């Protein structure tokens, strides 16, 4: 006979579904933001760096003291371009810092929630069955984490399984929508 703690299963599955859905949407949003803001700034930074290199080459061509005004004019242009490069680079890194840091922070919060679920349901197995006792000891212990009760399936296994199932389903849904739009 199989004993199921339905309330625990629902809490774990719903929390995993919500967290995986938000993570999936977060990936799409950050990709969109990077494409929206990054392309023009990146090209502008590369143009400025190319201009600076060209001006440096031009400046190195002049060696005589008589051409000092030309050298000073080129140096002023280089300084102006370097300042513009720093401003654009800073805004570029700030723009990309948010999409890069946001998923990292979200992952950390997600794992904190998973750890809190594991700690909350550590004393009772979510699923238990007498049929599981015929499995090898190492499998029984891994399924029973963190409860340690033989014949039980703990919260860790349910979270891992639910994450795999929900992430697979979300990918399938997006693939189907993508195929319908083509």
Coordinates of N, CA and C in Angstrom, one line a residue:
X1 N 0.8 -1.2 0.0 CA 0.0 0.0 0.0 C 0.9 1.2 0.0
X2 N 0.5 2.2 -0.8 CA 1.2 3.5 -0.9 C 0.5 4.5 0.0
X3 N 1.3 5.2 0.8 CA 0.8 6.3 1.6 C 1.4 7.6 1.1
X4 N 0.5 8.5 0.8 CA 0.9 9.8 0.2 C 0.4 11.0 1.1
X5 N 1.4 11.9 1.3 CA 1.0 13.1 2.0 C 0.7 14.2 1.0
X6 N -0.6 14.2 0.6 CA -1.0 15.1 -0.5 C -0.7 16.6 -0.3
X7 N -0.9 17.0 1.0 CA -0.6 18.4 1.2 C 0.9 18.8 1.0
X8 N 1.8 17.9 1.4 CA 3.2 18.2 1.1 C 3.5 18.1 -0.4
X9 N 2.9 17.1 -1.0 CA 3.2 17.0 -2.5 C 2.7 18.2 -3.2
X10 N 1.5 18.7 -2.9 CA 1.0 19.9 -3.5 C 1.8 21.1 -3.3
X11 N 2.3 21.3 -2.0 CA 3.1 22.5 -1.7 C 4.4 22.4 -2.5
X12 N 5.0 21.2 -2.5 CA 6.3 21.1 -3.2 C 6.1 21.3 -4.7
X13 N 5.1 20.6 -5.3 CA 4.9 20.7 -6.7 C 4.5 22.1 -7.2
X14 N 3.6 22.8 -6.5 CA 3.2 24.1 -6.8 C 4.4 25.1 -6.7
X15 N 5.2 25.0 -5.6 CA 6.3 25.9 -5.5 C 7.3 25.7 -6.6
X16 N 7.6 24.4 -6.9 CA 8.5 24.1 -8.0 C 8.0 24.6 -9.3
X17 N 6.7 24.4 -9.6 CA 6.1 24.9 -10.9 C 6.2 26.4 -11.0
X18 N 5.9 27.1 -9.9 CA 6.0 28.6 -10.0 C 7.4 29.0 -10.2
X19 N 8.3 28.4 -9.4 CA 9.7 28.9 -9.5 C 10.3 28.6 -10.9
X20 N 10.0 27.4 -11.4 CA 10.5 27.1 -12.8 C 9.9 28.0 -13.8
X21 N 8.6 28.3 -13.7 CA 8.0 29.2 -14.7 C 8.6 30.6 -14.7
X22 N 8.8 31.1 -13.5 CA 9.4 32.4 -13.3 C 10.8 32.4 -13.9
X23 N 11.6 31.3 -13.6 CA 13.0 31.3 -14.1 C 13.0 31.2 -15.6
X24 N 12.1 30.4 -16.2 CA 12.0 30.3 -17.7 C 11.7 31.7 -18.3
X25 N 10.7 32.4 -17.7 CA 10.3 33.7 -18.2 C 11.5 34.7 -18.0
X26 N 12.2 34.6 -16.9 CA 13.3 35.5 -16.6 C 14.4 35.4 -17.7
X27 N 14.6 34.1 -18.1 CA 15.6 33.9 -19.2 C 15.2 34.6 -20.5
X28 N 13.9 34.5 -20.8 CA 13.4 35.1 -22.0 C 13.5 36.7 -21.9
X29 N 13.2 37.2 -20.8 CA 13.2 38.7 -20.6 C 14.7 39.2 -20.7
X30 N 15.6 38.5 -20.0 CA 17.0 39.0 -20.0 C 17.6 38.9 -21.4
X31 N 17.2 37.8 -22.2 CA 17.7 37.7 -23.6 C 17.2 38.8 -24.4
X32 N 15.9 39.2 -24.2 CA 15.3 40.3 -25.0 C 15.9 41.6 -24.6
X33 N 16.2 41.8 -23.3 CA 16.8 43.1 -22.9 C 18.3 43.2 -23.5
X34 N 19.0 42.1 -23.4 CA 20.3 42.2 -24.0 C 20.4 42.5 -25.5
X35 N 19.4 41.9 -26.2 CA 19.3 42.2 -27.6 C 18.9 43.6 -27.9
X36 N 18.0 44.1 -27.1 CA 17.4 45.4 -27.3 C 18.4 46.5 -27.0
X37 N 19.1 46.4 -25.9 CA 20.0 47.5 -25.5 C 21.5 47.3 -25.9
X38 N 21.9 46.0 -26.0 CA 23.3 45.8 -26.2 C 23.8 46.0 -27.6
X39 N 23.1 45.8 -28.6 CA 23.7 45.8 -29.9 C 24.2 47.2 -30.3
X40 N 23.4 48.2 -30.1 CA 23.9 49.6 -30.5 C 25.0 50.0 -29.7
X41 N 25.0 49.8 -28.4 CA 26.1 50.2 -27.5 C 27.4 49.5 -27.9
X42 N 27.3 48.2 -28.1 CA 28.4 47.4 -28.4 C 29.1 47.9 -29.7
X43 N 28.3 48.2 -30.7 CA 28.8 48.7 -32.0 C 29.4 50.0 -31.8
X44 N 28.8 50.9 -31.0 CA 29.4 52.2 -30.7 C 30.7 52.1 -30.0
X45 N 30.8 51.3 -29.0 CA 32.1 51.1 -28.3 C 33.2 50.6 -29.3
X46 N 32.8 49.7 -30.2 CA 33.8 49.2 -31.1 C 34.2 50.3 -32.1
X47 N 33.3 51.1 -32.5 CA 33.6 52.2 -33.4 C 34.6 53.2 -32.7
X48 N 34.3 53.5 -31.5 CA 35.2 54.4 -30.8 C 36.6 53.9 -30.6
X49 N 36.7 52.6 -30.3 CA 38.0 52.0 -30.1 C 38.8 52.0 -31.5
X50 N 38.1 51.7 -32.5 CA 38.7 51.8 -33.9 C 39.2 53.2 -34.2
X51 N 38.4 54.2 -33.9 CA 38.8 55.6 -34.1 C 40.1 55.9 -33.3
X52 N 40.1 55.5 -32.0 CA 41.2 55.7 -31.2 C 42.5 55.1 -31.7
X53 N 42.4 53.9 -32.2 CA 43.5 53.2 -32.8 C 44.0 53.9 -34.1
X54 N 43.1 54.4 -34.9 CA 43.5 55.1 -36.1 C 44.2 56.4 -35.7
X55 N 43.6 57.2 -34.7 CA 44.2 58.4 -34.3 C 45.6 58.2 -33.7
X56 N 45.8 57.1 -33.0 CA 47.1 56.8 -32.4 C 48.1 56.5 -33.5
X57 N 47.7 55.8 -34.5 CA 48.6 55.6 -35.7 C 49.0 56.9 -36.4
X58 N 47.9 57.7 -36.5 CA 48.2 59.0 -37.2 C 49.1 59.9 -36.3
X59 N 48.9 59.9 -35.0 CA 49.8 60.6 -34.1 C 51.2 60.2 -34.2
X60 N 51.4 58.8 -34.3 CA 52.8 58.3 -34.3 C 53.5 58.6 -35.6
X61 N 52.7 59.0 -36.7 CA 53.4 59.4 -38.0 C 54.1 60.7 -37.9
X62 N 53.6 61.6 -37.0 CA 54.2 62.9 -36.8 C 55.3 62.8 -35.8
X63 N 56.6 63.3 -36.2 CA 57.7 63.3 -35.3 C 58.3 64.6 -35.0
X64 N 58.1 65.5 -35.9 CA 58.8 66.8 -35.8 C 58.1 67.8 -34.8
X65 N 58.9 68.7 -34.3 CA 58.4 69.7 -33.4 C 57.5 70.7 -34.1
X66 N 57.7 70.8 -35.4 CA 56.9 71.8 -36.2 C 55.5 71.3 -36.3
X67 N 55.2 70.1 -36.1 CA 53.9 69.6 -36.3 C 53.2 69.4 -34.9
X68 N 53.7 70.1 -33.9 CA 53.1 70.0 -32.6 C 51.6 70.3 -32.5
X69 N 51.1 71.3 -33.2 CA 49.7 71.6 -33.2 C 48.8 70.5 -33.7
X70 N 49.3 69.8 -34.7 CA 48.5 68.6 -35.2 C 48.5 67.5 -34.2
X71 N 49.7 67.3 -33.6 CA 49.8 66.2 -32.6 C 48.9 66.5 -31.4
X72 N 48.9 67.8 -30.9 CA 48.0 68.2 -29.8 C 46.5 68.0 -30.1
X73 N 46.2 68.4 -31.4 CA 44.8 68.3 -31.8 C 44.4 66.8 -31.8
X74 N 45.2 65.9 -32.3 CA 44.9 64.5 -32.3 C 44.8 64.0 -30.9
X75 N 45.7 64.4 -30.0 CA 45.6 64.0 -28.6 C 44.3 64.4 -27.9
X76 N 43.9 65.6 -28.2 CA 42.6 66.1 -27.7 C 41.4 65.2 -28.1
X77 N 41.5 64.9 -29.4 CA 40.4 64.0 -30.0 C 40.5 62.6 -29.3
X78 N 41.7 62.1 -29.1 CA 41.8 60.8 -28.4 C 41.3 60.9 -27.0
X79 N 41.6 61.9 -26.3 CA 41.1 62.1 -24.9 C 39.6 62.2 -24.9
X80 N 39.0 62.9 -25.8 CA 37.6 63.1 -25.9 C 36.9 61.7 -26.2
X81 N 37.5 60.9 -27.1 CA 37.0 59.6 -27.5 C 37.1 58.6 -26.3
X82 N 38.2 58.7 -25.6 CA 38.4 57.8 -24.4 C 37.3 58.1 -23.3
X83 N 37.0 59.4 -23.1 CA 36.0 59.8 -22.1 C 34.6 59.2 -22.6
X84 N 34.3 59.4 -23.9 CA 33.1 58.9 -24.4 C 33.0 57.4 -24.3
X85 N 34.1 56.7 -24.6 CA 34.2 55.3 -24.4 C 34.0 54.8 -23.0
X86 N 34.5 55.5 -22.0 CA 34.3 55.2 -20.6 C 32.8 55.3 -20.3
X87 N 32.2 56.4 -20.7 CA 30.8 56.6 -20.4 C 29.9 55.5 -21.0
X88 N 30.1 55.2 -22.3 CA 29.3 54.2 -23.0 C 29.6 52.8 -22.4
X89 N 30.9 52.6 -22.1 CA 31.2 51.2 -21.5 C 30.6 51.1 -20.1
X90 N 30.5 52.1 -19.3 CA 29.9 52.0 -18.0 C 28.4 51.8 -18.2
X91 N 27.8 52.5 -19.0 CA 26.3 52.3 -19.2 C 26.1 50.9 -19.8
X92 N 27.0 50.4 -20.7 CA 26.9 49.1 -21.3 C 27.0 48.0 -20.2
X93 N 27.9 48.2 -19.3 CA 28.1 47.2 -18.2 C 27.0 47.2 -17.2
X94 N 26.5 48.4 -16.9 CA 25.3 48.5 -16.0 C 24.1 47.9 -16.7
X95 N 23.9 48.1 -17.9 CA 22.8 47.5 -18.6 C 22.9 46.0 -18.6
X96 N 24.1 45.5 -18.8 CA 24.3 44.0 -18.9 C 24.5 43.4 -17.5
X97 N 24.8 44.3 -16.5 CA 25.0 43.8 -15.2 C 23.6 43.3 -14.6
X98 N 22.6 44.1 -14.9 CA 21.3 43.7 -14.4 C 20.8 42.4 -14.9
X99 N 20.8 42.2 -16.3 CA 20.4 40.9 -16.8 C 21.3 39.7 -16.4
X100 N 22.5 40.0 -16.1 CA 23.4 38.9 -15.6 C 23.2 38.6 -14.2
X101 N 23.0 39.6 -13.3 CA 22.9 39.4 -11.9 C 21.5 38.9 -11.5
X102 N 20.5 39.4 -12.2 CA 19.1 39.0 -11.9 C 18.9 37.5 -11.9
X103 N 19.3 36.7 -12.9 CA 19.1 35.3 -12.8 C 20.0 34.6 -11.7
X104 N 21.1 35.2 -11.4 CA 22.0 34.6 -10.3 C 21.3 34.8 -8.9
X105 N 20.7 36.0 -8.7 CA 20.0 36.3 -7.5 C 18.8 35.4 -7.4
X106 N 18.1 35.3 -8.5 CA 16.9 34.5 -8.5 C 17.2 33.0 -8.2
X107 N 18.3 32.5 -8.8 CA 18.7 31.1 -8.5 C 19.0 30.9 -7.0
X108 N 19.7 31.9 -6.4 CA 20.0 31.8 -5.0 C 18.7 31.8 -4.2
X109 N 17.8 32.6 -4.5 CA 16.5 32.6 -3.8 C 15.7 31.3 -4.0
X110 N 15.8 30.8 -5.2 CA 15.1 29.5 -5.5 C 15.7 28.4 -4.7
X111 N 17.0 28.3 -4.6 CA 17.6 27.3 -3.8 C 17.4 27.5 -2.3
X112 N 17.3 28.7 -1.9 CA 16.9 28.9 -0.5 C 15.5 28.4 -0.2
X113 N 14.6 28.6 -1.1 CA 13.2 28.1 -1.0 C 13.2 26.6 -1.0
X114 N 14.0 26.0 -1.9 CA 14.1 24.5 -1.9 C 14.7 24.0 -0.6
X115 N 15.7 24.6 -0.1 CA 16.3 24.2 1.2 C 15.3 24.3 2.3
X116 N 14.5 25.4 2.3 CA 13.5 25.6 3.4 C 12.4 24.5 3.3
X117 N 12.0 24.1 2.0 CA 11.1 23.0 1.9 C 11.7 21.7 2.4
X118 N 12.9 21.5 2.1 CA 13.6 20.2 2.6 C 13.6 20.2 4.1
X119 N 14.0 21.4 4.7 CA 14.0 21.4 6.2 C 12.6 21.3 6.8
X120 N 11.6 21.9 6.2 CA 10.3 21.8 6.7 C 9.7 20.4 6.7
X121 N 10.0 19.6 5.6 CA 9.5 18.3 5.5 C 10.5 17.2 5.7
X122 N 11.5 17.5 6.6 CA 12.6 16.5 6.8 C 12.2 15.3 7.6
X123 N 11.2 15.4 8.4 CA 10.9 14.4 9.4 C 9.9 13.3 8.8
X124 N 9.1 13.7 7.9 CA 8.1 12.7 7.3 C 8.3 12.5 5.8
X125 N 8.3 11.3 5.4 CA 8.4 11.1 3.9 C 7.1 11.5 3.2
X126 N 7.3 12.0 2.0 CA 6.2 12.5 1.3 C 5.4 11.3 0.7
X127 N 6.1 10.3 0.2 CA 5.5 9.1 -0.3 C 6.1 7.9 0.5
X128 N 5.4 6.9 0.8 CA 5.9 5.7 1.4 C 5.2 4.5 0.9
X129 N 6.0 3.4 0.7 CA 5.4 2.2 0.2 C 6.2 1.0 0.7
X130 N 5.5 -0.1 0.9 CA 6.2 -1.3 1.4 C 6.9 -1.9 0.2
X131 N 6.5 -1.6 -1.1 CA 7.1 -2.2 -2.2 C 8.6 -1.7 -2.5
X132 N 8.8 -0.5 -1.9 CA 10.2 0.1 -2.1 C 11.2 -0.7 -1.3
X133 N 10.8 -1.4 -0.3 CA 11.8 -2.1 0.6 C 12.6 -3.2 -0.2
X134 N 12.1 -3.6 -1.3 CA 12.8 -4.6 -2.1 C 14.0 -4.0 -2.9
X135 N 14.1 -2.7 -2.9 CA 15.2 -2.0 -3.7 C 16.5 -2.2 -2.9
X136 N 17.7 -2.0 -3.6 CA 18.9 -2.0 -2.9 C 19.0 -0.9 -1.8
X137 N 19.9 -1.1 -0.8 CA 20.0 -0.2 0.3 C 20.4 1.2 -0.1
X138 N 21.3 1.3 -1.0 CA 21.8 2.6 -1.4 C 20.7 3.4 -2.1
X139 N 19.9 2.8 -2.9 CA 18.7 3.5 -3.5 C 17.7 3.9 -2.5
X140 N 17.5 3.0 -1.5 CA 16.5 3.3 -0.4 C 17.0 4.6 0.3
X141 N 18.3 4.6 0.7 CA 18.8 5.8 1.4 C 18.7 7.1 0.6
X142 N 19.0 7.0 -0.7 CA 19.0 8.2 -1.5 C 17.5 8.7 -1.7
X143 N 16.6 7.7 -1.9 CA 15.2 8.1 -2.0 C 14.6 8.7 -0.7
X144 N 15.1 8.3 0.4 CA 14.6 8.7 1.7 C 15.2 10.0 2.2
X145 N 16.1 10.6 1.5 CA 16.7 11.8 2.0 C 15.6 12.9 2.2
X146 N 15.6 13.6 3.2 CA 16.5 13.7 4.4 C 15.9 12.9 5.5
X147 N 14.8 12.2 5.3 CA 14.1 11.5 6.4 C 14.8 10.3 7.0
X148 N 15.4 9.5 6.1 CA 16.2 8.3 6.5 C 15.2 7.2 6.8
X149 N 14.0 7.3 6.6 CA 13.0 6.2 6.8 C 13.0 5.3 5.6
X150 N 13.3 4.1 5.8 CA 13.3 3.1 4.7 C 11.8 2.9 4.1
X151 N 11.8 2.9 2.8 CA 10.4 2.7 2.2 C 9.7 4.0 1.9
X152 N 10.4 5.1 2.3 CA 9.8 6.4 2.1 C 10.6 7.2 1.0
X153 N 9.9 8.1 0.4 CA 10.5 9.0 -0.6 C 10.4 10.4 0.0
X154 N 11.6 11.0 0.2 CA 11.7 12.3 0.8 C 11.5 13.4 -0.1
X155 N 11.6 14.6 0.4 CA 11.3 15.9 -0.3 C 12.3 16.1 -1.4
X156 N 13.6 15.8 -1.1 CA 14.6 16.0 -2.1 C 14.3 15.4 -3.4
X157 N 14.0 14.1 -3.4 CA 13.6 13.4 -4.6 C 12.4 14.0 -5.3
X158 N 11.4 14.3 -4.6 CA 10.2 14.9 -5.2 C 10.6 16.3 -5.8
X159 N 11.4 17.1 -5.2 CA 11.8 18.4 -5.8 C 12.5 18.2 -7.1
X160 N 13.5 17.3 -7.0 CA 14.3 17.0 -8.2 C 13.5 16.5 -9.4
X161 N 12.6 15.6 -9.1 CA 11.7 15.0 -10.1 C 10.8 16.0 -10.6
X162 N 10.2 16.8 -9.8 CA 9.2 17.9 -10.2 C 9.9 18.9 -11.1
X163 N 11.1 19.3 -10.7 CA 11.9 20.3 -11.5 C 12.2 19.8 -12.9
X164 N 12.6 18.5 -13.0 CA 12.8 17.9 -14.3 C 11.5 17.9 -15.1
X165 N 10.5 17.4 -14.5 CA 9.2 17.3 -15.3 C 8.7 18.7 -15.7
X166 N 8.7 19.7 -14.8 CA 8.1 21.0 -15.2 C 9.0 21.7 -16.2
X167 N 10.3 21.6 -16.0 CA 11.2 22.3 -17.0 C 11.0 21.6 -18.4
X168 N 10.9 20.3 -18.4 CA 10.7 19.6 -19.7 C 9.3 20.0 -20.3
X169 N 8.3 20.1 -19.5 CA 7.0 20.5 -20.0 C 7.0 22.0 -20.5
X170 N 7.7 22.9 -19.8 CA 7.7 24.3 -20.2 C 8.5 24.4 -21.6
X171 N 9.5 23.6 -21.8 CA 10.2 23.7 -23.0 C 9.3 23.1 -24.1
X172 N 8.6 22.1 -23.9 CA 7.7 21.5 -24.9 C 6.6 22.5 -25.3
X173 N 6.1 23.2 -24.3 CA 5.0 24.2 -24.6 C 5.6 25.3 -25.5
X174 N 6.8 25.8 -25.2 CA 7.4 26.8 -26.0 C 7.7 26.3 -27.4
X175 N 8.2 25.1 -27.5 CA 8.5 24.5 -28.9 C 7.2 24.4 -29.7
X176 N 6.1 24.0 -29.1 CA 4.8 23.9 -29.8 C 4.3 25.2 -30.3
X177 N 4.4 26.2 -29.4 CA 4.0 27.6 -29.8 C 4.8 28.1 -30.9
X178 N 6.1 27.8 -30.8 CA 7.0 28.3 -31.9 C 6.7 27.7 -33.2
X179 N 6.4 26.4 -33.2 CA 6.1 25.7 -34.4 C 4.8 26.2 -35.0
X180 N 3.8 26.5 -34.2 CA 2.5 27.0 -34.7 C 2.7 28.4 -35.3
X181 N 3.6 29.2 -34.8 CA 3.8 30.6 -35.4 C 4.5 30.5 -36.7
X182 N 5.3 29.5 -36.9 CA 6.0 29.4 -38.2 C 5.0 28.9 -39.3

